[in-house]
Amino acid sequence: MRVVDIITKKRDGGTLAKEEIAFIVNGYVDGSIPEYQVSAWLMAVFFKGMAPEETVFLTEVMLNSGTRINFDGIPGPFIDKHSTGGVGDKISLVIAPLLASVGIRVPMMSGRALGHTGGTLDKLEAIPGYRTNLSLAEFRRGLAEEGFAMTGQSKDIVPADRLLYALRDVTATVESIPLITASILSKKIAEGADALVFDVKYGSGAFMKEKSQASALAHSLVNVGTALGKRISTLLTDMDEPLGNAVGNFLEVEEALDCLEGNGPADVMEVSFALAANACVLGGKASCVEEGLELCKRALESGLPRELFLANVERQGGDVKRLLEMRGNYRSQYVYDLKAEQSAYITRIDAYKVGLAGVYLGVGRNRVEDVVSPVAGVLLHKKRGDWTNVGETVMTAYAKDDNSLREALSLLKDAVSYGETKPSNSDWTNGLIASQRRLDRTGRSS
Ligand code: URA
């Protein structure tokens, strides 16, 4: 087999066989195929796309490039939630203990903040002492005891994705539905879940800005994941405005605790319940989404999810007493209240601009090696649709230092739009794309 023939075939719109995809991916991982040829192949895939069965093959090949975790000896079901990332998205911290409380185990391997989007690991590490580098044995113990554990991704999981993603990043080939599908699914399947719930976000703060793109990704995740034997639900959710009222590492831990105590913001609760209810159906804990919703609401009221969250904090080295004492007062001293410029309705708070301001403030990072601040962030006192009088505080910014505060403020100011007319309410979870469909290996419904 010659690499150039595979590149030519894809460049001309052909459909690659599994052996051809394996040849190129494995050759890249073992160093026998140079970057320039893999880059050309990625660009050909970017322009010509992949048929569903090619995406299934690519996912399988990538999956087999590393270790697959299994939870033998621990009763299931094991269901993970994956979000395509956003601003103020602390749903993982809410949904993991919530699902654990209804008997679904959640093996959660998460990422860090990058660019304008936040990362679950950075949020958790804002809790004093909390460790996100668990050994496999520690991860399994957490799953067995509390029903969930939260850690970073092991280096042995899908090494092909680490290499390919880095190459895509510098060859302008990230935004390809088949490549994204294979990247996400290979990692999630390798992490040992039986079923997966995806939160595919659209809007300014999302990876996919257009709803149509998000919908295409959602369908692809369902089709390919189901062809690989997994039960999948995918929700499309709004990420045009930050989720909840808190954007920032410790601020979001606080808000997640509010949610677990029944005092969470409406949008965070709606998205959390919708994802959790779908997971209940996938895991056989409910016969329909409505029943799943009831189950999750009752579970939250029982207080068990909060107890499990705090038990997880303790298990992973966090100081529960300090966490609770720090609530409401662990803030940076570099603080600024952004006041409303007019008496009007807030018609938009642009998630992308708030997320980018967060990078300056110290919530996120531009480069992987940047250090984030636990005490930086933005508290939104008003959201889309709220009335504000001139001079009222719309948001409070907390920065890692004075300089970064100045840089963030113009972005935060720009993020807010005002209008005379109250905007219609956002429908946070307006698209359950598909659930548990059975598809054959070519992606057709059967
Ligand atoms: N997230 C991933 O894990 N992979 C992609 O390709 C894009 C987003």
Short mmCIF file of C-alpha atoms and ligand atoms in Angstrom, two decimals:
data_model
loop_
_atom_site.label_atom_id
_atom_site.label_comp_id
_atom_site.label_asym_id
_atom_site.label_seq_id
_atom_site.Cartn_x
_atom_site.Cartn_y
_atom_site.Cartn_z
CA MET A 1 0.00 0.00 0.00
CA ARG A 2 1.30 3.49 -0.81
CA VAL A 3 0.33 6.52 1.27
CA VAL A 4 0.17 8.73 -1.79
CA ASP A 5 -2.51 6.47 -3.33
CA ILE A 6 -4.63 6.76 -0.18
CA ILE A 7 -4.28 10.55 -0.19
CA THR A 8 -5.17 10.65 -3.91
CA LYS A 9 -8.22 8.45 -3.39
CA LYS A 10 -9.55 10.71 -0.64
CA ARG A 11 -8.62 13.88 -2.53
CA ASP A 12 -10.75 12.63 -5.44
CA GLY A 13 -13.71 11.89 -3.17
CA GLY A 14 -13.26 8.12 -2.84
CA THR A 15 -14.30 5.99 0.10
CA LEU A 16 -11.39 4.46 1.99
CA ALA A 17 -11.30 0.87 3.19
CA LYS A 18 -10.58 0.08 6.82
CA GLU A 19 -7.08 -1.23 5.88
CA GLU A 20 -6.24 2.05 4.18
CA ILE A 21 -7.38 4.12 7.17
CA ALA A 22 -5.49 1.79 9.54
CA PHE A 23 -2.37 2.03 7.37
CA ILE A 24 -2.25 5.80 7.53
CA VAL A 25 -3.22 6.22 11.21
CA ASN A 26 -0.99 3.41 12.53
CA GLY A 27 1.84 4.55 10.28
CA TYR A 28 1.62 8.03 11.78
CA VAL A 29 1.57 6.68 15.34
CA ASP A 30 4.60 4.39 14.78
CA GLY A 31 6.53 7.13 12.96
CA SER A 32 6.75 5.37 9.58
CA ILE A 33 4.56 7.96 7.78
CA PRO A 34 5.74 11.58 7.85
CA GLU A 35 3.68 14.52 9.06
CA TYR A 36 3.48 16.12 5.62
CA GLN A 37 1.64 13.13 4.18
CA VAL A 38 -0.73 12.82 7.13
CA SER A 39 -1.38 16.57 6.89
CA ALA A 40 -2.30 16.21 3.21
CA TRP A 41 -4.61 13.30 4.04
CA LEU A 42 -6.27 15.31 6.86
CA MET A 43 -6.87 18.19 4.47
CA ALA A 44 -8.37 15.80 1.90
CA VAL A 45 -10.72 14.44 4.62
CA PHE A 46 -11.53 18.00 5.65
CA PHE A 47 -12.70 18.88 2.12
CA LYS A 48 -14.17 15.56 0.97
CA GLY A 49 -15.56 14.30 4.26
CA MET A 50 -16.02 10.66 5.15
CA ALA A 51 -18.88 8.24 4.63
CA PRO A 52 -20.40 6.99 7.92
CA GLU A 53 -18.64 3.63 7.61
CA GLU A 54 -15.27 5.34 7.10
CA THR A 55 -15.84 7.35 10.27
CA VAL A 56 -16.70 4.12 12.08
CA PHE A 57 -13.43 2.56 10.81
CA LEU A 58 -11.40 5.62 11.76
CA THR A 59 -12.89 5.58 15.27
CA GLU A 60 -12.08 1.86 15.65
CA VAL A 61 -8.52 2.28 14.42
CA MET A 62 -7.94 5.19 16.79
CA LEU A 63 -9.56 3.32 19.67
CA ASN A 64 -7.21 0.38 19.12
CA SER A 65 -4.12 2.61 19.24
CA GLY A 66 -4.13 2.54 23.06
CA THR A 67 -5.55 0.98 26.20
CA ARG A 68 -9.23 0.42 26.89
CA ILE A 69 -10.37 0.66 30.47
CA ASN A 70 -12.73 -1.95 31.82
CA PHE A 71 -14.55 -2.00 35.09
CA ASP A 72 -14.82 -5.77 35.53
CA GLY A 73 -16.04 -6.61 39.00
CA ILE A 74 -17.96 -3.35 39.49
CA PRO A 75 -21.66 -3.51 38.59
CA GLY A 76 -22.83 -1.04 35.92
CA PRO A 77 -24.29 0.71 34.12
CA PHE A 78 -21.37 3.03 33.31
CA ILE A 79 -22.46 6.18 31.55
CA ASP A 80 -20.40 9.25 30.78
CA LYS A 81 -21.50 12.72 29.74
CA HIS A 82 -19.45 14.70 27.26
CA SER A 83 -19.86 18.35 26.42
CA THR A 84 -18.31 19.98 23.38
CA GLY A 85 -17.30 22.81 25.72
CA GLY A 86 -18.46 26.26 26.60
CA VAL A 87 -18.42 29.15 29.03
CA GLY A 88 -19.73 28.61 32.57
CA ASP A 89 -20.35 24.93 31.84
CA LYS A 90 -20.14 23.24 35.24
CA ILE A 91 -22.67 20.53 34.36
CA SER A 92 -20.15 17.68 34.91
CA LEU A 93 -19.84 18.61 38.59
CA VAL A 94 -23.60 18.43 38.98
CA ILE A 95 -24.49 15.47 36.81
CA ALA A 96 -21.84 13.00 38.01
CA PRO A 97 -23.06 12.86 41.65
CA LEU A 98 -26.67 13.19 40.49
CA LEU A 99 -26.41 10.10 38.28
CA ALA A 100 -24.42 8.24 40.91
CA SER A 101 -27.30 8.86 43.34
CA VAL A 102 -29.71 6.95 41.07
CA GLY A 103 -27.34 4.01 40.55
CA ILE A 104 -25.53 5.02 37.37
CA ARG A 105 -21.74 4.96 37.60
CA VAL A 106 -19.98 7.84 35.89
CA PRO A 107 -16.35 7.31 34.82
CA MET A 108 -15.48 10.92 34.08
CA MET A 109 -12.22 11.76 32.33
CA SER A 110 -12.14 15.46 31.62
CA GLY A 111 -9.98 18.16 30.11
CA ARG A 112 -8.56 21.54 30.99
CA ALA A 113 -9.54 25.03 29.94
CA LEU A 114 -8.21 26.06 26.57
CA GLY A 115 -8.94 29.30 24.75
CA HIS A 116 -12.25 30.82 25.78
CA THR A 117 -13.76 27.56 27.10
CA GLY A 118 -13.43 26.32 30.66
CA GLY A 119 -12.16 22.93 31.83
CA THR A 120 -13.55 20.61 34.50
CA LEU A 121 -10.09 19.70 35.84
CA ASP A 122 -9.19 23.35 36.50
CA LYS A 123 -12.49 23.87 38.30
CA LEU A 124 -11.99 20.82 40.53
CA GLU A 125 -8.40 21.81 41.31
CA ALA A 126 -9.71 25.12 42.70
CA ILE A 127 -10.82 23.01 45.68
CA PRO A 128 -7.84 22.95 48.08
CA GLY A 129 -6.07 19.58 47.87
CA TYR A 130 -8.29 18.06 45.14
CA ARG A 131 -6.31 15.66 42.91
CA THR A 132 -7.24 15.04 39.27
CA ASN A 133 -4.36 12.68 38.46
CA LEU A 134 -5.84 9.47 39.82
CA SER A 135 -4.24 6.09 39.18
CA LEU A 136 -6.51 3.56 37.51
CA ALA A 137 -6.89 1.78 40.87
CA GLU A 138 -7.98 5.04 42.55
CA PHE A 139 -10.36 5.79 39.70
CA ARG A 140 -11.96 2.35 40.04
CA ARG A 141 -12.22 2.72 43.83
CA GLY A 142 -14.09 6.01 43.48
CA LEU A 143 -16.46 4.45 40.97
CA ALA A 144 -17.08 1.48 43.22
CA GLU A 145 -17.64 3.56 46.37
CA GLU A 146 -19.28 6.89 45.42
CA GLY A 147 -20.38 5.77 41.96
CA PHE A 148 -18.24 8.35 40.17
CA ALA A 149 -14.71 9.65 39.96
CA MET A 150 -13.24 12.59 38.07
CA THR A 151 -9.77 12.53 36.61
CA GLY A 152 -7.62 13.68 33.71
CA GLN A 153 -7.17 11.52 30.69
CA SER A 154 -4.47 8.87 30.93
CA LYS A 155 -1.68 9.10 28.34
CA ASP A 156 -2.35 5.48 27.33
CA ILE A 157 -5.86 6.31 26.09
CA VAL A 158 -6.01 6.80 22.30
CA PRO A 159 -2.45 8.01 21.62
CA ALA A 160 -3.47 8.36 17.95
CA ASP A 161 -5.84 11.17 18.92
CA ARG A 162 -3.18 13.07 20.83
CA LEU A 163 -0.92 13.02 17.76
CA LEU A 164 -3.63 13.65 15.18
CA TYR A 165 -5.27 16.42 17.20
CA ALA A 166 -1.96 18.27 17.56
CA LEU A 167 -1.44 18.00 13.80
CA ARG A 168 -5.03 19.11 13.04
CA ASP A 169 -4.53 22.10 15.29
CA VAL A 170 -1.66 23.42 13.15
CA THR A 171 -3.05 22.40 9.75
CA ALA A 172 -6.49 24.06 10.02
CA THR A 173 -8.29 20.71 9.98
CA VAL A 174 -9.96 20.71 13.40
CA GLU A 175 -13.45 21.67 12.16
CA SER A 176 -14.25 18.44 10.34
CA ILE A 177 -17.30 16.47 11.49
CA PRO A 178 -15.84 12.96 10.84
CA LEU A 179 -12.50 13.87 12.45
CA ILE A 180 -14.21 15.39 15.49
CA THR A 181 -16.56 12.40 15.76
CA ALA A 182 -13.71 9.87 15.70
CA SER A 183 -11.63 11.94 18.11
CA ILE A 184 -14.38 12.28 20.72
CA LEU A 185 -15.87 8.79 20.41
CA SER A 186 -12.57 6.91 20.41
CA LYS A 187 -11.62 8.55 23.72
CA LYS A 188 -15.02 8.12 25.34
CA ILE A 189 -15.31 4.47 24.34
CA ALA A 190 -11.73 3.76 25.50
CA GLU A 191 -12.66 5.22 28.88
CA GLY A 192 -15.02 2.33 29.49
CA ALA A 193 -18.55 3.79 29.25
CA ASP A 194 -21.42 1.51 28.14
CA ALA A 195 -23.49 4.48 27.01
CA LEU A 196 -22.85 8.15 26.39
CA VAL A 197 -24.82 11.35 26.68
CA PHE A 198 -23.52 14.20 24.55
CA ASP A 199 -24.16 17.88 25.09
CA VAL A 200 -23.40 19.45 21.73
CA LYS A 201 -23.40 23.20 22.12
CA TYR A 202 -23.99 25.90 19.55
CA GLY A 203 -23.71 29.69 19.68
CA SER A 204 -20.95 32.23 20.12
CA GLY A 205 -19.30 30.49 23.10
CA ALA A 206 -19.41 27.04 21.53
CA PHE A 207 -16.94 25.19 19.36
CA MET A 208 -19.71 24.97 16.72
CA LYS A 209 -21.11 28.46 16.21
CA GLU A 210 -24.01 27.42 13.97
CA LYS A 211 -26.84 25.19 15.10
CA SER A 212 -26.72 23.36 11.75
CA GLN A 213 -23.07 22.39 12.34
CA ALA A 214 -23.85 21.28 15.89
CA SER A 215 -26.74 19.23 14.59
CA ALA A 216 -24.52 17.55 11.98
CA LEU A 217 -22.01 16.66 14.70
CA ALA A 218 -24.79 15.38 16.96
CA HIS A 219 -26.11 13.07 14.24
CA SER A 220 -22.64 11.84 13.42
CA LEU A 221 -21.92 11.03 17.09
CA VAL A 222 -25.18 9.07 17.34
CA ASN A 223 -24.67 7.19 14.08
CA VAL A 224 -21.04 6.25 14.62
CA GLY A 225 -21.35 5.56 18.36
CA THR A 226 -24.37 3.33 17.81
CA ALA A 227 -22.64 1.44 14.98
CA LEU A 228 -19.87 0.74 17.50
CA GLY A 229 -22.35 -0.83 19.89
CA LYS A 230 -22.86 2.05 22.31
CA ARG A 231 -26.16 3.56 23.37
CA ILE A 232 -26.05 7.27 22.69
CA SER A 233 -28.23 10.31 23.39
CA THR A 234 -27.31 13.72 22.12
CA LEU A 235 -28.76 17.07 23.13
CA LEU A 236 -28.20 20.34 21.33
CA THR A 237 -27.93 23.16 23.84
CA ASP A 238 -27.57 26.92 23.67
CA MET A 239 -24.14 28.41 24.36
CA ASP A 240 -24.70 31.93 23.12
CA GLU A 241 -24.83 33.22 26.69
CA PRO A 242 -22.68 31.83 29.54
CA LEU A 243 -24.36 28.98 31.37
CA GLY A 244 -25.43 29.99 34.87
CA ASN A 245 -24.26 33.08 36.73
CA ALA A 246 -20.68 32.05 37.43
CA VAL A 247 -17.70 31.80 35.09
CA GLY A 248 -14.46 30.93 36.85
CA ASN A 249 -12.85 27.99 38.56
CA PHE A 250 -13.82 28.29 42.23
CA LEU A 251 -16.89 30.36 41.33
CA GLU A 252 -18.20 27.44 39.28
CA VAL A 253 -17.53 24.91 42.03
CA GLU A 254 -19.66 27.14 44.27
CA GLU A 255 -22.43 27.27 41.69
CA ALA A 256 -22.32 23.49 41.24
CA LEU A 257 -22.80 23.17 45.02
CA ASP A 258 -25.76 25.57 44.80
CA CYS A 259 -27.24 23.28 42.13
CA LEU A 260 -26.73 20.21 44.29
CA GLU A 261 -28.52 22.02 47.13
CA GLY A 262 -31.51 22.82 44.92
CA ASN A 263 -30.59 26.49 44.46
CA GLY A 264 -28.99 26.37 41.02
CA PRO A 265 -29.73 28.82 38.20
CA ALA A 266 -32.60 27.74 35.94
CA ASP A 267 -30.48 27.24 32.81
CA VAL A 268 -27.87 25.05 34.54
CA MET A 269 -30.62 22.97 36.15
CA GLU A 270 -32.53 22.57 32.89
CA VAL A 271 -29.50 21.33 30.98
CA SER A 272 -28.32 19.12 33.87
CA PHE A 273 -31.73 17.49 34.33
CA ALA A 274 -32.22 16.98 30.58
CA LEU A 275 -28.85 15.25 30.20
CA ALA A 276 -29.31 13.23 33.39
CA ALA A 277 -32.83 12.14 32.40
CA ASN A 278 -31.53 10.85 29.07
CA ALA A 279 -28.76 9.00 30.88
CA CYS A 280 -31.41 7.37 33.10
CA VAL A 281 -33.16 6.06 29.99
CA LEU A 282 -29.91 4.80 28.48
CA GLY A 283 -29.00 3.12 31.77
CA GLY A 284 -32.38 1.42 32.16
CA LYS A 285 -33.30 3.43 35.27
CA ALA A 286 -36.29 5.06 33.56
CA SER A 287 -38.53 4.01 30.70
CA CYS A 288 -38.79 7.50 29.19
CA VAL A 289 -37.19 10.92 29.56
CA GLU A 290 -40.13 12.27 31.64
CA GLU A 291 -39.71 9.42 34.12
CA GLY A 292 -35.95 10.08 34.16
CA LEU A 293 -36.63 13.74 34.97
CA GLU A 294 -38.86 12.83 37.90
CA LEU A 295 -36.28 10.37 39.19
CA CYS A 296 -33.48 12.96 39.02
CA LYS A 297 -35.56 15.71 40.63
CA ARG A 298 -36.48 13.41 43.52
CA ALA A 299 -32.85 12.34 43.87
CA LEU A 300 -31.69 15.95 44.10
CA GLU A 301 -34.30 16.71 46.76
CA SER A 302 -33.05 13.78 48.84
CA GLY A 303 -29.67 15.52 49.30
CA LEU A 304 -27.77 12.36 48.31
CA PRO A 305 -26.03 13.94 45.25
CA ARG A 306 -24.54 16.68 47.47
CA GLU A 307 -23.34 14.07 49.98
CA LEU A 308 -21.75 12.06 47.19
CA PHE A 309 -20.06 15.15 45.77
CA LEU A 310 -18.51 15.96 49.14
CA ALA A 311 -17.50 12.31 49.61
CA ASN A 312 -15.79 12.46 46.22
CA VAL A 313 -13.97 15.68 47.23
CA GLU A 314 -12.66 13.91 50.31
CA ARG A 315 -11.68 10.76 48.41
CA GLN A 316 -9.75 12.77 45.84
CA GLY A 317 -7.75 14.63 48.52
CA GLY A 318 -9.89 17.77 48.77
CA ASP A 319 -10.51 19.57 52.05
CA VAL A 320 -14.30 19.56 52.50
CA LYS A 321 -14.25 21.78 55.60
CA ARG A 322 -12.20 24.47 53.84
CA LEU A 323 -14.29 24.19 50.70
CA LEU A 324 -17.43 24.96 52.67
CA GLU A 325 -15.75 27.75 54.65
CA MET A 326 -14.38 29.35 51.46
CA ARG A 327 -17.80 29.49 49.82
CA GLY A 328 -18.79 33.06 49.07
CA ASN A 329 -15.46 34.59 50.05
CA TYR A 330 -12.67 32.93 48.06
CA ARG A 331 -12.24 35.76 45.57
CA SER A 332 -9.42 37.74 44.02
CA GLN A 333 -8.73 41.18 45.52
CA TYR A 334 -8.60 42.63 41.98
CA VAL A 335 -12.27 43.25 41.50
CA TYR A 336 -14.44 45.50 39.34
CA ASP A 337 -18.20 46.01 39.12
CA LEU A 338 -19.39 46.60 35.57
CA LYS A 339 -22.39 48.95 35.66
CA ALA A 340 -25.27 49.17 33.19
CA GLU A 341 -24.89 52.01 30.71
CA GLN A 342 -28.63 52.51 30.27
CA SER A 343 -32.00 51.56 31.67
CA ALA A 344 -33.09 48.79 29.33
CA TYR A 345 -33.45 45.05 28.82
CA ILE A 346 -30.29 42.99 28.51
CA THR A 347 -30.74 41.48 25.06
CA ARG A 348 -27.51 39.53 24.90
CA ILE A 349 -24.47 38.58 26.94
CA ASP A 350 -22.03 37.20 24.41
CA ALA A 351 -20.53 33.97 25.77
CA TYR A 352 -17.46 34.12 23.54
CA LYS A 353 -16.50 37.60 24.75
CA VAL A 354 -17.05 36.66 28.39
CA GLY A 355 -14.98 33.48 27.86
CA LEU A 356 -12.19 35.44 26.21
CA ALA A 357 -12.26 38.01 29.02
CA GLY A 358 -11.91 35.00 31.32
CA VAL A 359 -8.61 34.12 29.66
CA TYR A 360 -7.25 37.60 30.52
CA LEU A 361 -8.69 37.44 34.03
CA GLY A 362 -6.92 34.11 34.66
CA VAL A 363 -9.81 31.62 34.40
CA GLY A 364 -8.52 29.98 31.23
CA ARG A 365 -5.36 29.69 29.20
CA ASN A 366 -4.09 30.58 25.74
CA ARG A 367 -1.41 27.90 25.75
CA VAL A 368 -1.49 24.49 27.42
CA GLU A 369 1.37 25.46 29.73
CA ASP A 370 -0.34 28.62 31.10
CA VAL A 371 -1.31 28.55 34.79
CA VAL A 372 -4.91 29.37 35.73
CA SER A 373 -6.13 31.19 38.84
CA PRO A 374 -8.70 29.60 41.15
CA VAL A 375 -10.01 32.99 42.30
CA ALA A 376 -10.49 34.74 38.96
CA GLY A 377 -13.79 34.92 37.11
CA VAL A 378 -16.98 36.73 36.33
CA LEU A 379 -20.23 36.77 38.29
CA LEU A 380 -23.24 37.69 36.16
CA HIS A 381 -25.86 39.58 38.15
CA LYS A 382 -28.07 40.02 35.07
CA LYS A 383 -28.82 37.69 32.20
CA ARG A 384 -30.54 37.94 28.83
CA GLY A 385 -34.10 39.15 29.31
CA ASP A 386 -33.46 40.91 32.65
CA TRP A 387 -34.29 44.59 33.06
CA THR A 388 -31.52 46.81 34.36
CA ASN A 389 -31.50 50.39 35.55
CA VAL A 390 -28.60 52.59 34.57
CA GLY A 391 -25.78 52.23 37.11
CA GLU A 392 -26.88 48.81 38.36
CA THR A 393 -24.14 46.17 38.47
CA VAL A 394 -24.43 43.82 35.49
CA MET A 395 -21.37 41.74 36.30
CA THR A 396 -18.46 41.59 38.70
CA ALA A 397 -15.04 40.69 37.37
CA TYR A 398 -12.28 39.13 39.50
CA ALA A 399 -8.80 39.17 37.99
CA LYS A 400 -5.47 37.52 38.74
CA ASP A 401 -3.88 41.03 38.77
CA ASP A 402 -4.53 44.68 37.92
CA ASN A 403 -3.22 44.56 34.35
CA SER A 404 -5.35 41.62 33.31
CA LEU A 405 -8.40 43.31 34.82
CA ARG A 406 -7.93 46.31 32.51
CA GLU A 407 -7.57 44.08 29.43
CA ALA A 408 -10.68 42.07 30.27
CA LEU A 409 -12.96 45.02 30.99
CA SER A 410 -13.40 46.25 27.42
CA LEU A 411 -14.33 42.73 26.32
CA LEU A 412 -16.85 42.41 29.15
CA LYS A 413 -18.36 45.80 28.29
CA ASP A 414 -18.64 44.75 24.65
CA ALA A 415 -20.26 41.47 25.62
CA VAL A 416 -23.43 43.18 26.86
CA SER A 417 -26.17 44.38 24.48
CA TYR A 418 -29.18 46.44 25.58
CA GLY A 419 -32.60 46.93 23.96
CA GLU A 420 -36.07 48.33 24.48
CA THR A 421 -37.82 45.03 23.93
CA LYS A 422 -37.57 42.01 26.17
CA PRO A 423 -35.96 39.18 24.17
CA SER A 424 -37.75 35.86 24.03
CA ASN A 425 -36.60 33.23 26.49
CA SER A 426 -33.87 30.94 25.39
CA ASP A 427 -34.80 27.32 24.94
CA TRP A 428 -31.76 25.79 26.58
CA THR A 429 -32.26 22.22 25.58
CA ASN A 430 -34.29 22.46 22.45
CA GLY A 431 -32.92 19.58 20.52
CA LEU A 432 -32.85 15.99 21.61
CA ILE A 433 -31.31 14.71 18.42
CA ALA A 434 -31.58 11.01 18.67
CA SER A 435 -31.53 8.36 21.23
CA GLN A 436 -30.52 4.75 21.20
CA ARG A 437 -31.15 4.23 17.52
CA ARG A 438 -29.90 0.97 16.15
CA LEU A 439 -27.83 1.46 13.06
CA ASP A 440 -25.88 -0.95 10.95
CA ARG A 441 -22.19 -0.46 10.29
CA THR A 442 -22.86 1.73 7.29
CA GLY A 443 -24.81 4.17 9.46
CA ARG A 444 -28.26 3.20 8.17
CA SER A 445 -31.15 2.79 10.60
CA SER A 446 -32.21 -0.78 10.97
N1 URA B 1 -12.83 17.83 21.01
C1 URA B 1 -12.18 16.65 20.79
O1 URA B 1 -11.97 15.87 21.73
N2 URA B 1 -11.79 16.37 19.55
C2 URA B 1 -11.99 17.18 18.50
O2 URA B 1 -11.62 16.85 17.40
C3 URA B 1 -12.66 18.40 18.73
C4 URA B 1 -13.07 18.70 20.00
#
